Amino acid sequence: MNANEMLHTDHLAVGYGRQPLIRDISLAVRPGQILTLIGPNGAGKSTILKSITRQLAPLAGTVWIGQQPLHAMREQTFAQTVSILMTGWAEPELMRCEEVVAAGRFPYTGRLGILSAHDREKVAEAMALVHVSDLAERDFSCISDGQRQRVMLARAICQEPEILVLDEPTSFLDIRHKLELLSILKELVHSRQLAVILSLHELDLAQKVSDLVLCIRGDRIDRCGTPEEIFTDDYIRTLYGVTRGSYNGLFGSLELAPPQGAPEVFVIGGGGFGIPVYRRLQRRGIPFAAGVLPEHDLDYPVAKALAADLISEPAFAPVGDAAVQRAARVLLRCRAAVCCVEQFGETNRGNLQLRALAEAHSLLRTPEEEL
């Protein structure tokens, strides 16, 4: 055990009844770290989180909070150390948002639950931190999902925990509120040195927000590492059993399967300008060829995922004659060609030749034309 670890598990097994769902779980998180659990639906992410927060009894092994085993901690001590934000909200009736947040101070108020001036300061501070001060007098049941999630996060923050556990905190939130919530969370980790454990379905967000990623597959922890180690094309496909489409580890994005068949349209792209055309053709089910693209080009990963044929050159190499000749043969078999590039540098003169070839054979179309 490392003395700096805020929470770690020792040979933990979790599940329901007497049947373990996942065995021999080893995870650890330090102050100032975000540990994210990923894996397919039903893999057991929520079960692990419930088992390390006293909502579900472990079937074997031990959860340690600092130097103390979880089962030996007093309830008040646990509540002052660990704050929990699980999927789904409590539905308090006739409670103002400020009152919901104030519930996070109960581990400090005693049995009567009377808030001191200090407690009220902590409530106001937490609400300001997550930008919900203006909701203080609003009925909790009458605000949006994104606002509710921030109010619940404020409640967790004013509990002044050392460890924050969140189960799919971005579920049902729009893109603005996803980014706001995770940005606030990252700021808290840095400013207050919280240790955070959360589960996420959005791989692109997990890749950006996490310090460590724990991967759950089958009945075991399959891998634990940094985002750079985890989010690779091959591993994510294996973890989730992807059989159609693809995952791009560079962008953290998913791509649908390419249209089937021989290329009907040739796309001369580069610099990201070809991507909108690739996606439009894919949506319409039109197979296309792309080229000539250096392998470091912004267009390259998307073209590799979606094109029926891709003519490329090694990274930072000029577009050579052999690649141009191959691309020309493919282009002339297509019914149309689209040039998405307006300017051609010295290393890209080969693509200018392809544009001229398409124009000479009356195949050239603009990116805006119907294809």
Short mmCIF file of C-alpha atoms in Angstrom, two decimals:
data_model
loop_
_atom_site.label_atom_id
_atom_site.label_comp_id
_atom_site.label_asym_id
_atom_site.label_seq_id
_atom_site.Cartn_x
_atom_site.Cartn_y
_atom_site.Cartn_z
CA MET A 1 0.00 0.00 0.00
CA ASN A 2 1.26 3.47 -0.90
CA ALA A 3 0.85 6.04 1.88
CA ASN A 4 -0.21 8.65 -0.68
CA GLU A 5 -3.18 6.62 -1.89
CA MET A 6 -6.53 8.05 -0.81
CA LEU A 7 -8.42 4.90 -1.76
CA HIS A 8 -7.29 1.48 -2.89
CA THR A 9 -8.69 -2.05 -3.01
CA ASP A 10 -7.09 -5.33 -2.04
CA HIS A 11 -8.32 -8.48 -3.86
CA LEU A 12 -11.81 -7.01 -4.06
CA ALA A 13 -14.66 -9.11 -5.48
CA VAL A 14 -18.04 -7.53 -6.18
CA GLY A 15 -21.44 -8.75 -7.25
CA TYR A 16 -24.96 -9.50 -6.11
CA GLY A 17 -26.04 -12.34 -3.90
CA ARG A 18 -23.14 -14.76 -3.53
CA GLN A 19 -22.01 -14.75 -7.14
CA PRO A 20 -19.03 -12.48 -7.91
CA LEU A 21 -19.45 -10.36 -11.03
CA ILE A 22 -15.82 -9.17 -11.03
CA ARG A 23 -12.98 -10.68 -9.03
CA ASP A 24 -9.56 -9.59 -7.79
CA ILE A 25 -10.09 -5.87 -8.36
CA SER A 26 -7.04 -3.72 -7.75
CA LEU A 27 -7.52 0.01 -8.11
CA ALA A 28 -5.90 2.99 -6.44
CA VAL A 29 -6.28 6.74 -6.65
CA ARG A 30 -4.19 9.54 -5.15
CA PRO A 31 -5.03 13.15 -4.26
CA GLY A 32 -5.14 15.27 -7.41
CA GLN A 33 -5.97 12.30 -9.66
CA ILE A 34 -9.02 11.30 -11.70
CA LEU A 35 -9.48 7.55 -12.14
CA THR A 36 -12.09 6.67 -14.76
CA LEU A 37 -13.81 3.32 -15.18
CA ILE A 38 -14.74 2.34 -18.73
CA GLY A 39 -16.12 -0.81 -20.32
CA PRO A 40 -19.21 -2.20 -22.08
CA ASN A 41 -22.71 -1.80 -20.69
CA GLY A 42 -23.32 -4.25 -17.89
CA ALA A 43 -19.61 -4.81 -17.30
CA GLY A 44 -19.92 -3.84 -13.63
CA LYS A 45 -18.72 -0.24 -13.42
CA SER A 46 -21.61 0.84 -11.19
CA THR A 47 -21.26 -2.32 -9.10
CA ILE A 48 -17.65 -1.45 -8.32
CA LEU A 49 -18.55 2.12 -7.39
CA LYS A 50 -21.36 0.94 -5.12
CA SER A 51 -19.00 -1.53 -3.45
CA ILE A 52 -16.38 1.11 -2.62
CA THR A 53 -19.01 3.50 -1.23
CA ARG A 54 -20.89 1.21 1.17
CA GLN A 55 -23.96 0.90 -1.02
CA LEU A 56 -23.17 -2.74 -1.76
CA ALA A 57 -21.24 -5.13 0.46
CA PRO A 58 -18.08 -6.57 -1.16
CA LEU A 59 -18.09 -10.34 -1.60
CA ALA A 60 -14.39 -10.60 -0.81
CA GLY A 61 -11.34 -8.42 -0.26
CA THR A 62 -10.98 -5.01 1.34
CA VAL A 63 -11.54 -1.39 0.44
CA TRP A 64 -9.09 0.97 2.12
CA ILE A 65 -9.73 4.66 2.71
CA GLY A 66 -6.30 6.03 3.48
CA GLN A 67 -4.89 3.70 6.14
CA GLN A 68 -8.29 2.52 7.38
CA PRO A 69 -10.43 -0.36 6.05
CA LEU A 70 -13.83 0.82 4.84
CA HIS A 71 -15.79 -1.63 6.98
CA ALA A 72 -14.18 -0.24 10.16
CA MET A 73 -14.94 3.43 9.48
CA ARG A 74 -17.58 5.26 11.49
CA GLU A 75 -20.45 6.48 9.35
CA GLN A 76 -19.76 10.14 10.12
CA THR A 77 -16.07 9.78 9.32
CA PHE A 78 -16.91 8.12 6.01
CA ALA A 79 -19.40 10.88 5.14
CA GLN A 80 -16.79 13.54 5.88
CA THR A 81 -14.24 11.75 3.67
CA VAL A 82 -16.19 10.38 0.71
CA SER A 83 -18.86 12.17 -1.30
CA ILE A 84 -21.02 10.28 -3.80
CA LEU A 85 -22.91 11.36 -6.91
CA MET A 86 -24.61 8.35 -8.46
CA THR A 87 -26.74 7.98 -11.60
CA GLY A 88 -30.25 9.36 -11.09
CA TRP A 89 -31.15 12.12 -8.71
CA ALA A 90 -32.88 12.05 -5.40
CA GLU A 91 -36.30 13.64 -5.87
CA PRO A 92 -36.73 15.87 -2.82
CA GLU A 93 -40.23 17.28 -2.62
CA LEU A 94 -40.75 20.98 -2.10
CA MET A 95 -37.05 21.66 -1.59
CA ARG A 96 -35.24 24.69 -2.89
CA CYS A 97 -31.90 24.14 -4.61
CA GLU A 98 -30.09 25.79 -1.72
CA GLU A 99 -31.65 23.30 0.68
CA VAL A 100 -30.58 20.39 -1.52
CA VAL A 101 -26.99 21.65 -1.50
CA ALA A 102 -27.13 22.27 2.25
CA ALA A 103 -27.84 18.55 2.77
CA GLY A 104 -24.14 18.05 2.05
CA ARG A 105 -23.34 19.68 5.41
CA PHE A 106 -25.24 17.12 7.48
CA PRO A 107 -22.07 15.12 8.35
CA TYR A 108 -20.95 18.26 10.25
CA THR A 109 -24.20 19.59 11.75
CA GLY A 110 -25.04 16.93 14.32
CA ARG A 111 -28.36 15.19 14.79
CA LEU A 112 -30.46 18.35 14.71
CA GLY A 113 -29.11 19.39 11.32
CA ILE A 114 -28.86 23.06 12.28
CA LEU A 115 -26.59 24.98 9.91
CA SER A 116 -24.03 27.32 11.43
CA ALA A 117 -22.79 30.50 9.75
CA HIS A 118 -19.73 28.49 8.63
CA ASP A 119 -21.97 25.81 7.10
CA ARG A 120 -23.94 28.43 5.17
CA GLU A 121 -20.69 29.91 3.87
CA LYS A 122 -19.69 26.47 2.57
CA VAL A 123 -23.06 26.06 0.86
CA ALA A 124 -22.77 29.45 -0.83
CA GLU A 125 -19.15 28.75 -1.82
CA ALA A 126 -20.04 25.39 -3.40
CA MET A 127 -22.96 26.87 -5.32
CA ALA A 128 -20.80 29.69 -6.64
CA LEU A 129 -18.10 27.21 -7.66
CA VAL A 130 -20.46 25.30 -9.95
CA HIS A 131 -22.33 28.41 -11.11
CA VAL A 132 -25.73 27.69 -9.54
CA SER A 133 -25.99 30.59 -7.08
CA ASP A 134 -28.82 32.05 -9.15
CA LEU A 135 -30.82 28.86 -8.60
CA ALA A 136 -30.76 29.06 -4.79
CA GLU A 137 -34.48 29.86 -4.43
CA ARG A 138 -35.67 27.67 -7.32
CA ASP A 139 -37.59 24.45 -6.72
CA PHE A 140 -35.17 21.57 -7.41
CA SER A 141 -37.86 19.62 -9.26
CA CYS A 142 -38.45 22.51 -11.68
CA ILE A 143 -34.95 22.99 -13.12
CA SER A 144 -33.25 21.34 -16.11
CA ASP A 145 -31.24 18.12 -16.04
CA GLY A 146 -27.96 20.02 -16.46
CA GLN A 147 -28.86 22.37 -13.62
CA ARG A 148 -29.83 19.46 -11.37
CA GLN A 149 -26.52 17.74 -12.00
CA ARG A 150 -24.62 20.89 -11.05
CA VAL A 151 -26.74 21.36 -7.92
CA MET A 152 -25.98 17.77 -6.89
CA LEU A 153 -22.30 18.35 -7.57
CA ALA A 154 -22.46 21.45 -5.35
CA ARG A 155 -23.98 19.27 -2.61
CA ALA A 156 -21.11 16.82 -2.98
CA ILE A 157 -18.53 19.64 -2.89
CA CYS A 158 -19.88 21.34 0.23
CA GLN A 159 -19.51 18.00 2.00
CA GLU A 160 -15.76 18.82 1.83
CA PRO A 161 -14.70 15.31 0.86
CA GLU A 162 -11.22 14.04 0.17
CA ILE A 163 -12.64 11.49 -2.28
CA LEU A 164 -15.39 12.12 -4.81
CA VAL A 165 -17.14 9.17 -6.50
CA LEU A 166 -19.40 9.79 -9.52
CA ASP A 167 -21.34 7.27 -11.58
CA GLU A 168 -21.88 8.43 -15.18
CA PRO A 169 -22.15 12.11 -14.18
CA THR A 170 -22.54 13.25 -17.80
CA SER A 171 -25.47 10.96 -18.67
CA PHE A 172 -28.44 12.81 -20.14
CA LEU A 173 -26.54 16.11 -20.30
CA ASP A 174 -26.15 18.13 -23.49
CA ILE A 175 -22.71 18.96 -24.80
CA ARG A 176 -22.52 22.33 -23.02
CA HIS A 177 -23.33 20.85 -19.63
CA LYS A 178 -21.03 17.87 -20.14
CA LEU A 179 -18.11 20.23 -20.76
CA GLU A 180 -19.08 22.53 -17.89
CA LEU A 181 -19.37 19.70 -15.37
CA LEU A 182 -16.10 18.02 -16.32
CA SER A 183 -14.26 21.37 -16.44
CA ILE A 184 -15.48 22.16 -12.92
CA LEU A 185 -14.45 18.69 -11.80
CA LYS A 186 -10.95 19.09 -13.23
CA GLU A 187 -10.56 22.48 -11.53
CA LEU A 188 -11.59 20.95 -8.20
CA VAL A 189 -9.07 18.16 -8.54
CA HIS A 190 -6.29 20.68 -9.12
CA SER A 191 -7.33 23.34 -6.61
CA ARG A 192 -8.42 21.06 -3.76
CA GLN A 193 -6.36 17.97 -4.50
CA LEU A 194 -9.42 15.74 -4.49
CA ALA A 195 -9.14 12.10 -5.45
CA VAL A 196 -11.89 11.36 -7.98
CA ILE A 197 -13.24 8.01 -9.17
CA LEU A 198 -15.92 8.06 -11.87
CA SER A 199 -17.43 6.00 -14.64
CA LEU A 200 -17.99 7.35 -18.13
CA HIS A 201 -19.48 6.04 -21.37
CA GLU A 202 -18.13 8.89 -23.51
CA LEU A 203 -14.67 7.70 -24.49
CA ASP A 204 -13.65 11.05 -25.95
CA LEU A 205 -14.34 12.75 -22.61
CA ALA A 206 -12.67 9.96 -20.61
CA GLN A 207 -9.58 10.35 -22.77
CA LYS A 208 -9.40 14.07 -22.02
CA VAL A 209 -10.30 14.24 -18.33
CA SER A 210 -8.63 11.14 -16.85
CA ASP A 211 -5.25 10.65 -15.26
CA LEU A 212 -5.75 6.88 -15.06
CA VAL A 213 -8.23 4.61 -16.82
CA LEU A 214 -9.47 1.27 -15.46
CA CYS A 215 -10.89 -1.08 -18.12
CA ILE A 216 -13.48 -3.68 -17.17
CA ARG A 217 -13.97 -6.66 -19.45
CA GLY A 218 -15.82 -9.84 -18.66
CA ASP A 219 -15.27 -10.85 -15.05
CA ARG A 220 -12.01 -9.00 -14.55
CA ILE A 221 -10.09 -5.77 -14.70
CA ASP A 222 -8.52 -6.09 -18.11
CA ARG A 223 -6.10 -3.19 -18.04
CA CYS A 224 -5.22 -0.04 -16.09
CA GLY A 225 -3.07 2.76 -17.45
CA THR A 226 -2.81 6.30 -18.68
CA PRO A 227 -5.12 7.53 -21.45
CA GLU A 228 -2.19 7.31 -23.87
CA GLU A 229 -1.79 3.62 -23.02
CA ILE A 230 -5.49 2.76 -23.08
CA PHE A 231 -7.05 4.72 -25.94
CA THR A 232 -5.54 2.99 -28.94
CA ASP A 233 -7.50 1.88 -31.99
CA ASP A 234 -6.91 -1.83 -31.49
CA TYR A 235 -7.43 -2.00 -27.73
CA ILE A 236 -10.72 -0.07 -27.64
CA ARG A 237 -12.08 -2.25 -30.46
CA THR A 238 -11.13 -5.32 -28.42
CA LEU A 239 -12.47 -3.99 -25.11
CA TYR A 240 -15.88 -3.19 -26.58
CA GLY A 241 -16.00 -6.00 -29.13
CA VAL A 242 -16.40 -3.58 -32.04
CA THR A 243 -17.19 -5.48 -35.24
CA ARG A 244 -18.62 -2.69 -37.39
CA GLY A 245 -17.19 0.76 -37.83
CA SER A 246 -13.98 1.86 -36.15
CA TYR A 247 -12.49 3.82 -33.26
CA ASN A 248 -9.87 6.48 -33.80
CA GLY A 249 -7.51 6.78 -30.83
CA LEU A 250 -5.94 9.99 -32.14
CA PHE A 251 -9.21 11.93 -32.16
CA GLY A 252 -11.02 9.79 -29.59
CA SER A 253 -13.86 9.43 -32.08
CA LEU A 254 -16.02 6.73 -33.60
CA GLU A 255 -16.61 6.20 -37.29
CA LEU A 256 -19.38 4.20 -38.93
CA ALA A 257 -18.49 1.48 -41.43
CA PRO A 258 -17.57 2.72 -44.94
CA PRO A 259 -20.04 2.28 -47.81
CA GLN A 260 -19.53 -0.98 -49.67
CA GLY A 261 -18.58 -1.23 -53.33
CA ALA A 262 -16.10 0.21 -55.81
CA PRO A 263 -15.35 3.94 -55.52
CA GLU A 264 -17.79 6.17 -57.39
CA VAL A 265 -16.29 9.52 -56.39
CA PHE A 266 -12.65 10.54 -56.05
CA VAL A 267 -11.93 13.14 -53.35
CA ILE A 268 -8.78 15.26 -53.56
CA GLY A 269 -8.46 16.47 -49.98
CA GLY A 270 -5.98 17.53 -47.36
CA GLY A 271 -5.64 19.80 -44.35
CA GLY A 272 -9.02 18.74 -42.96
CA PHE A 273 -10.91 20.13 -45.97
CA GLY A 274 -11.85 16.69 -47.24
CA ILE A 275 -13.48 15.48 -44.01
CA PRO A 276 -16.92 17.11 -44.54
CA VAL A 277 -17.09 15.57 -48.03
CA TYR A 278 -16.03 12.13 -46.73
CA ARG A 279 -18.79 12.26 -44.13
CA ARG A 280 -21.42 13.46 -46.63
CA LEU A 281 -20.59 10.61 -49.01
CA GLN A 282 -20.64 8.09 -46.16
CA ARG A 283 -24.06 9.32 -45.00
CA ARG A 284 -25.40 8.91 -48.54
CA GLY A 285 -23.89 5.45 -48.93
CA ILE A 286 -21.63 6.45 -51.83
CA PRO A 287 -18.28 4.59 -51.92
CA PHE A 288 -15.37 6.92 -52.57
CA ALA A 289 -11.61 7.03 -52.99
CA ALA A 290 -9.35 9.59 -51.34
CA GLY A 291 -5.86 10.81 -52.09
CA VAL A 292 -3.16 11.55 -52.34
CA LEU A 293 -2.78 12.10 -48.58
CA PRO A 294 0.39 12.11 -46.48
CA GLU A 295 -0.11 9.93 -43.41
CA HIS A 296 0.34 12.92 -41.08
CA ASP A 297 -2.45 14.88 -42.77
CA LEU A 298 -5.54 15.81 -40.76
CA ASP A 299 -7.76 14.13 -43.38
CA TYR A 300 -5.87 10.84 -43.26
CA PRO A 301 -7.47 9.07 -40.23
CA VAL A 302 -11.02 9.79 -41.39
CA ALA A 303 -10.23 8.82 -44.98
CA LYS A 304 -8.64 5.60 -43.74
CA ALA A 305 -11.82 4.75 -41.84
CA LEU A 306 -14.36 5.72 -44.50
CA ALA A 307 -12.78 5.46 -47.96
CA ALA A 308 -13.16 2.39 -50.17
CA ASP A 309 -9.68 3.15 -51.49
CA LEU A 310 -7.01 5.44 -50.05
CA ILE A 311 -3.86 6.49 -51.88
CA SER A 312 -1.29 7.84 -49.44
CA GLU A 313 2.34 8.74 -48.95
CA PRO A 314 4.49 8.37 -45.82
CA ALA A 315 4.33 11.26 -43.36
CA PHE A 316 6.07 14.44 -44.52
CA ALA A 317 6.94 12.90 -47.90
CA PRO A 318 5.98 14.80 -51.10
CA VAL A 319 3.25 13.43 -53.35
CA GLY A 320 5.29 11.31 -55.74
CA ASP A 321 4.76 10.16 -59.32
CA ALA A 322 3.91 6.56 -58.43
CA ALA A 323 1.13 7.64 -56.06
CA VAL A 324 -0.19 10.13 -58.63
CA GLN A 325 -0.29 7.46 -61.34
CA ARG A 326 -2.16 5.04 -59.10
CA ALA A 327 -4.59 7.77 -58.02
CA ALA A 328 -5.15 8.75 -61.66
CA ARG A 329 -6.16 5.20 -62.55
CA VAL A 330 -8.68 5.12 -59.69
CA LEU A 331 -9.96 8.63 -60.50
CA LEU A 332 -10.70 7.77 -64.13
CA ARG A 333 -12.85 4.83 -63.04
CA CYS A 334 -15.05 7.16 -60.96
CA ARG A 335 -18.10 9.08 -62.21
CA ALA A 336 -17.02 12.30 -60.45
CA ALA A 337 -14.10 13.92 -58.65
CA VAL A 338 -14.20 16.57 -55.93
CA CYS A 339 -11.28 18.86 -55.16
CA CYS A 340 -11.48 20.27 -51.64
CA VAL A 341 -8.14 22.10 -51.80
CA GLU A 342 -7.70 25.59 -53.25
CA GLN A 343 -3.95 26.03 -52.85
CA PHE A 344 -1.18 23.54 -53.63
CA GLY A 345 2.33 23.71 -52.20
CA GLU A 346 5.48 22.32 -53.75
CA THR A 347 5.13 18.96 -52.02
CA ASN A 348 1.49 18.74 -53.15
CA ARG A 349 1.91 19.39 -56.89
CA GLY A 350 0.85 15.83 -57.65
CA ASN A 351 -2.66 16.56 -56.42
CA LEU A 352 -2.79 19.61 -58.68
CA GLN A 353 -2.13 17.21 -61.58
CA LEU A 354 -5.05 15.05 -60.42
CA ARG A 355 -7.31 18.10 -60.34
CA ALA A 356 -6.30 18.99 -63.90
CA LEU A 357 -6.93 15.39 -65.00
CA ALA A 358 -10.42 15.43 -63.51
CA GLU A 359 -11.20 18.74 -65.17
CA ALA A 360 -9.91 17.53 -68.55
CA HIS A 361 -12.29 14.55 -68.39
CA SER A 362 -15.26 16.66 -67.21
CA LEU A 363 -15.34 14.83 -63.88
CA LEU A 364 -14.54 17.77 -61.61
CA ARG A 365 -17.17 18.92 -59.11
CA THR A 366 -17.06 21.44 -56.29
CA PRO A 367 -17.51 20.26 -52.68
CA GLU A 368 -20.92 21.98 -52.63
CA GLU A 369 -22.33 20.21 -55.69
CA GLU A 370 -24.68 17.25 -55.45
CA LEU A 371 -22.73 14.06 -56.06
#
